[in-house]
Amino acid sequence: MNDEYYMNIAIEQAEKAKKINEVPIGAIIVYKDEVIASGFNVREQVQETLSHAELIAIQEANKKIGSWRLEDCTLYVTLEPCPMCAGAIVQSRIKRVVYGATDPKAGCAGTLMNLLDDDRFNHQVEVTAGVLEKECSQLLSNFFKALREKRKRK
């Protein structure tokens, strides 16, 4: 199993979001080569700020492991984490984050800043960027293009 294998599973989660007209972002958490948690954006469905894919996956992993500490876990996410999710990743002590597409508007894993590797915090996270970037970017681009076209027709 490699990063592309797991990112494809995160993409499957993003596709679930797309099917319910959510921004197609998906995340999974891997522990000891096993997917223990997954999530996809449901913010529009539930109208809750905290319903990002990463946060949903983190909560599920906490329950699965029975601890708030996810020290030996890797999070795979199709879009670079925002500041809120990056903060949760640091707080959960996730060891590594792998993401697909960069986020020029809110990316906090290296694009706008890197909250995950700031040595002022008591935990730093290893980051691998750009895994299946084309596929992840295309999923988002296609979604927003279709959304704009739909709005034009109204």
PDB file of C-alpha atoms in Angstrom:
ATOM      1  CA  MET A   1       0.000   0.000   0.000  1.00  0.00           C
ATOM      2  CA  ASN A   2       1.328   3.434  -0.878  1.00  0.00           C
ATOM      3  CA  ASP A   3       0.219   7.059  -0.763  1.00  0.00           C
ATOM      4  CA  GLU A   4      -1.545   6.845  -4.130  1.00  0.00           C
ATOM      5  CA  TYR A   5      -3.529   3.822  -2.983  1.00  0.00           C
ATOM      6  CA  TYR A   6      -4.803   5.621   0.110  1.00  0.00           C
ATOM      7  CA  MET A   7      -5.392   8.896  -1.735  1.00  0.00           C
ATOM      8  CA  ASN A   8      -7.666   7.035  -4.120  1.00  0.00           C
ATOM      9  CA  ILE A   9      -9.758   6.009  -1.118  1.00  0.00           C
ATOM     10  CA  ALA A  10      -9.905   9.660  -0.017  1.00  0.00           C
ATOM     11  CA  ILE A  11     -11.029  10.552  -3.553  1.00  0.00           C
ATOM     12  CA  GLU A  12     -13.844   7.992  -3.201  1.00  0.00           C
ATOM     13  CA  GLN A  13     -14.945   9.916  -0.091  1.00  0.00           C
ATOM     14  CA  ALA A  14     -14.822  13.181  -2.050  1.00  0.00           C
ATOM     15  CA  GLU A  15     -17.058  11.605  -4.697  1.00  0.00           C
ATOM     16  CA  LYS A  16     -19.628  10.901  -1.965  1.00  0.00           C
ATOM     17  CA  ALA A  17     -19.666  14.609  -1.116  1.00  0.00           C
ATOM     18  CA  LYS A  18     -20.086  15.508  -4.779  1.00  0.00           C
ATOM     19  CA  LYS A  19     -23.118  13.217  -5.075  1.00  0.00           C
ATOM     20  CA  ILE A  20     -24.935  15.262  -2.417  1.00  0.00           C
ATOM     21  CA  ASN A  21     -23.847  18.616  -3.913  1.00  0.00           C
ATOM     22  CA  GLU A  22     -21.148  19.263  -1.327  1.00  0.00           C
ATOM     23  CA  VAL A  23     -17.687  20.557  -2.143  1.00  0.00           C
ATOM     24  CA  PRO A  24     -15.925  17.299  -3.066  1.00  0.00           C
ATOM     25  CA  ILE A  25     -13.315  16.925  -0.356  1.00  0.00           C
ATOM     26  CA  GLY A  26     -12.621  13.562   1.220  1.00  0.00           C
ATOM     27  CA  ALA A  27     -10.360  12.334   3.990  1.00  0.00           C
ATOM     28  CA  ILE A  28      -9.292   9.050   5.517  1.00  0.00           C
ATOM     29  CA  ILE A  29      -7.109   8.120   8.469  1.00  0.00           C
ATOM     30  CA  VAL A  30      -4.758   5.150   8.301  1.00  0.00           C
ATOM     31  CA  TYR A  31      -3.378   3.332  11.355  1.00  0.00           C
ATOM     32  CA  LYS A  32      -1.034   0.362  10.951  1.00  0.00           C
ATOM     33  CA  ASP A  33      -1.873   0.076   7.228  1.00  0.00           C
ATOM     34  CA  GLU A  34      -5.621  -0.050   7.953  1.00  0.00           C
ATOM     35  CA  VAL A  35      -8.176   2.639   7.111  1.00  0.00           C
ATOM     36  CA  ILE A  36      -9.787   3.315  10.485  1.00  0.00           C
ATOM     37  CA  ALA A  37     -11.811   6.427   9.670  1.00  0.00           C
ATOM     38  CA  SER A  38     -13.172   8.415   6.767  1.00  0.00           C
ATOM     39  CA  GLY A  39     -15.092  11.582   6.139  1.00  0.00           C
ATOM     40  CA  PHE A  40     -16.302  13.954   3.480  1.00  0.00           C
ATOM     41  CA  ASN A  41     -17.610  17.478   3.552  1.00  0.00           C
ATOM     42  CA  VAL A  42     -21.221  17.847   4.685  1.00  0.00           C
ATOM     43  CA  ARG A  43     -21.223  21.533   5.645  1.00  0.00           C
ATOM     44  CA  GLU A  44     -24.103  22.504   3.360  1.00  0.00           C
ATOM     45  CA  GLN A  45     -26.163  19.477   4.390  1.00  0.00           C
ATOM     46  CA  VAL A  46     -25.837  19.986   8.145  1.00  0.00           C
ATOM     47  CA  GLN A  47     -25.097  23.746   8.215  1.00  0.00           C
ATOM     48  CA  GLU A  48     -22.328  23.317  10.784  1.00  0.00           C
ATOM     49  CA  THR A  49     -18.965  25.049  10.484  1.00  0.00           C
ATOM     50  CA  LEU A  50     -17.027  22.083  11.818  1.00  0.00           C
ATOM     51  CA  SER A  51     -18.263  19.551   9.271  1.00  0.00           C
ATOM     52  CA  HIS A  52     -15.115  19.399   7.159  1.00  0.00           C
ATOM     53  CA  ALA A  53     -13.901  16.020   5.920  1.00  0.00           C
ATOM     54  CA  GLU A  54     -10.782  16.031   8.118  1.00  0.00           C
ATOM     55  CA  LEU A  55     -12.679  16.815  11.319  1.00  0.00           C
ATOM     56  CA  ILE A  56     -15.238  14.104  10.669  1.00  0.00           C
ATOM     57  CA  ALA A  57     -12.458  11.578  10.054  1.00  0.00           C
ATOM     58  CA  ILE A  58     -10.562  12.693  13.185  1.00  0.00           C
ATOM     59  CA  GLN A  59     -13.643  12.233  15.374  1.00  0.00           C
ATOM     60  CA  GLU A  60     -14.273   8.781  13.921  1.00  0.00           C
ATOM     61  CA  ALA A  61     -10.622   7.786  14.471  1.00  0.00           C
ATOM     62  CA  ASN A  62     -10.765   9.013  18.088  1.00  0.00           C
ATOM     63  CA  LYS A  63     -13.702   6.688  18.698  1.00  0.00           C
ATOM     64  CA  LYS A  64     -12.044   3.770  16.909  1.00  0.00           C
ATOM     65  CA  ILE A  65      -8.763   4.092  18.808  1.00  0.00           C
ATOM     66  CA  GLY A  66     -10.382   5.183  22.063  1.00  0.00           C
ATOM     67  CA  SER A  67      -8.133   8.191  22.475  1.00  0.00           C
ATOM     68  CA  TRP A  68      -7.808  11.791  21.352  1.00  0.00           C
ATOM     69  CA  ARG A  69      -4.169  11.033  20.487  1.00  0.00           C
ATOM     70  CA  LEU A  70      -3.721   9.790  16.932  1.00  0.00           C
ATOM     71  CA  GLU A  71       0.068   9.663  17.165  1.00  0.00           C
ATOM     72  CA  ASP A  72       0.721   6.773  14.806  1.00  0.00           C
ATOM     73  CA  CYS A  73      -1.821   7.785  12.185  1.00  0.00           C
ATOM     74  CA  THR A  74      -1.614   9.281   8.715  1.00  0.00           C
ATOM     75  CA  LEU A  75      -4.379  11.520   7.390  1.00  0.00           C
ATOM     76  CA  TYR A  76      -5.010  11.539   3.639  1.00  0.00           C
ATOM     77  CA  VAL A  77      -7.086  14.426   2.324  1.00  0.00           C
ATOM     78  CA  THR A  78      -7.870  15.536  -1.219  1.00  0.00           C
ATOM     79  CA  LEU A  79      -7.398  19.269  -0.487  1.00  0.00           C
ATOM     80  CA  GLU A  80      -4.755  20.967   1.631  1.00  0.00           C
ATOM     81  CA  PRO A  81      -6.121  21.527   5.150  1.00  0.00           C
ATOM     82  CA  CYS A  82      -7.551  24.917   6.113  1.00  0.00           C
ATOM     83  CA  PRO A  83      -6.475  26.667   9.357  1.00  0.00           C
ATOM     84  CA  MET A  84      -9.281  25.053  11.368  1.00  0.00           C
ATOM     85  CA  CYS A  85      -8.431  21.547  10.189  1.00  0.00           C
ATOM     86  CA  ALA A  86      -4.682  22.127  10.479  1.00  0.00           C
ATOM     87  CA  GLY A  87      -5.203  23.146  14.108  1.00  0.00           C
ATOM     88  CA  ALA A  88      -7.215  19.997  14.787  1.00  0.00           C
ATOM     89  CA  ILE A  89      -4.530  17.882  13.129  1.00  0.00           C
ATOM     90  CA  VAL A  90      -1.844  19.368  15.390  1.00  0.00           C
ATOM     91  CA  GLN A  91      -4.049  18.955  18.469  1.00  0.00           C
ATOM     92  CA  SER A  92      -4.811  15.320  17.615  1.00  0.00           C
ATOM     93  CA  ARG A  93      -1.084  14.547  17.311  1.00  0.00           C
ATOM     94  CA  ILE A  94      -1.455  12.982  13.876  1.00  0.00           C
ATOM     95  CA  LYS A  95       1.998  11.963  12.691  1.00  0.00           C
ATOM     96  CA  ARG A  96       1.654  12.641   8.965  1.00  0.00           C
ATOM     97  CA  VAL A  97      -0.635  14.408   6.502  1.00  0.00           C
ATOM     98  CA  VAL A  98      -0.768  13.606   2.803  1.00  0.00           C
ATOM     99  CA  TYR A  99      -2.819  15.901   0.592  1.00  0.00           C
ATOM    100  CA  GLY A 100      -3.653  16.148  -3.083  1.00  0.00           C
ATOM    101  CA  ALA A 101      -4.530  19.638  -4.282  1.00  0.00           C
ATOM    102  CA  THR A 102      -3.092  22.834  -2.850  1.00  0.00           C
ATOM    103  CA  ASP A 103      -5.510  25.473  -1.580  1.00  0.00           C
ATOM    104  CA  PRO A 104      -4.349  28.975  -2.572  1.00  0.00           C
ATOM    105  CA  LYS A 105      -7.150  30.608  -0.538  1.00  0.00           C
ATOM    106  CA  ALA A 106      -6.903  28.752   2.784  1.00  0.00           C
ATOM    107  CA  GLY A 107      -4.090  26.191   2.654  1.00  0.00           C
ATOM    108  CA  CYS A 108      -2.261  25.909   5.964  1.00  0.00           C
ATOM    109  CA  ALA A 109       0.007  22.968   5.209  1.00  0.00           C
ATOM    110  CA  GLY A 110       2.503  24.994   3.194  1.00  0.00           C
ATOM    111  CA  THR A 111       0.650  27.267   0.780  1.00  0.00           C
ATOM    112  CA  LEU A 112      -0.391  30.311   2.831  1.00  0.00           C
ATOM    113  CA  MET A 113       1.464  29.119   5.904  1.00  0.00           C
ATOM    114  CA  ASN A 114       2.392  25.820   7.482  1.00  0.00           C
ATOM    115  CA  LEU A 115       0.656  25.375  10.811  1.00  0.00           C
ATOM    116  CA  LEU A 116       1.560  21.694  10.708  1.00  0.00           C
ATOM    117  CA  ASP A 117       5.302  22.276  10.901  1.00  0.00           C
ATOM    118  CA  ASP A 118       5.494  25.327  13.166  1.00  0.00           C
ATOM    119  CA  ASP A 119       8.059  24.637  15.870  1.00  0.00           C
ATOM    120  CA  ARG A 120       6.304  27.024  18.239  1.00  0.00           C
ATOM    121  CA  PHE A 121       3.704  24.295  18.777  1.00  0.00           C
ATOM    122  CA  ASN A 122       4.430  21.243  20.889  1.00  0.00           C
ATOM    123  CA  HIS A 123       3.738  18.917  17.951  1.00  0.00           C
ATOM    124  CA  GLN A 124       4.790  19.027  14.315  1.00  0.00           C
ATOM    125  CA  VAL A 125       3.324  16.985  11.493  1.00  0.00           C
ATOM    126  CA  GLU A 126       5.155  15.549   8.516  1.00  0.00           C
ATOM    127  CA  VAL A 127       3.541  16.783   5.272  1.00  0.00           C
ATOM    128  CA  THR A 128       3.543  15.175   1.840  1.00  0.00           C
ATOM    129  CA  ALA A 129       1.911  17.399  -0.783  1.00  0.00           C
ATOM    130  CA  GLY A 130       0.701  16.803  -4.323  1.00  0.00           C
ATOM    131  CA  VAL A 131      -0.253  13.119  -4.208  1.00  0.00           C
ATOM    132  CA  LEU A 132      -2.659  12.560  -7.120  1.00  0.00           C
ATOM    133  CA  GLU A 133      -2.804  16.346  -7.330  1.00  0.00           C
ATOM    134  CA  LYS A 134      -4.196  16.393 -10.876  1.00  0.00           C
ATOM    135  CA  GLU A 135      -7.084  14.088  -9.981  1.00  0.00           C
ATOM    136  CA  CYS A 136      -7.901  15.967  -6.775  1.00  0.00           C
ATOM    137  CA  SER A 137      -7.704  19.377  -8.468  1.00  0.00           C
ATOM    138  CA  GLN A 138      -9.833  18.241 -11.393  1.00  0.00           C
ATOM    139  CA  LEU A 139     -12.549  16.972  -9.065  1.00  0.00           C
ATOM    140  CA  LEU A 140     -12.785  20.407  -7.426  1.00  0.00           C
ATOM    141  CA  SER A 141     -12.492  22.364 -10.696  1.00  0.00           C
ATOM    142  CA  ASN A 142     -15.242  20.339 -12.343  1.00  0.00           C
ATOM    143  CA  PHE A 143     -17.511  20.785  -9.323  1.00  0.00           C
ATOM    144  CA  PHE A 144     -17.135  24.568  -9.220  1.00  0.00           C
ATOM    145  CA  LYS A 145     -17.432  24.891 -13.010  1.00  0.00           C
ATOM    146  CA  ALA A 146     -20.739  22.978 -12.930  1.00  0.00           C
ATOM    147  CA  LEU A 147     -21.923  25.117 -10.011  1.00  0.00           C
ATOM    148  CA  ARG A 148     -21.157  28.353 -11.899  1.00  0.00           C
ATOM    149  CA  GLU A 149     -22.945  27.061 -15.016  1.00  0.00           C
ATOM    150  CA  LYS A 150     -25.966  26.091 -12.959  1.00  0.00           C
ATOM    151  CA  ARG A 151     -26.132  29.596 -11.428  1.00  0.00           C
ATOM    152  CA  LYS A 152     -25.893  31.218 -14.870  1.00  0.00           C
ATOM    153  CA  ARG A 153     -28.953  29.273 -16.028  1.00  0.00           C
ATOM    154  CA  LYS A 154     -31.087  30.595 -13.180  1.00  0.00           C
TER     155      LYS A 154
END
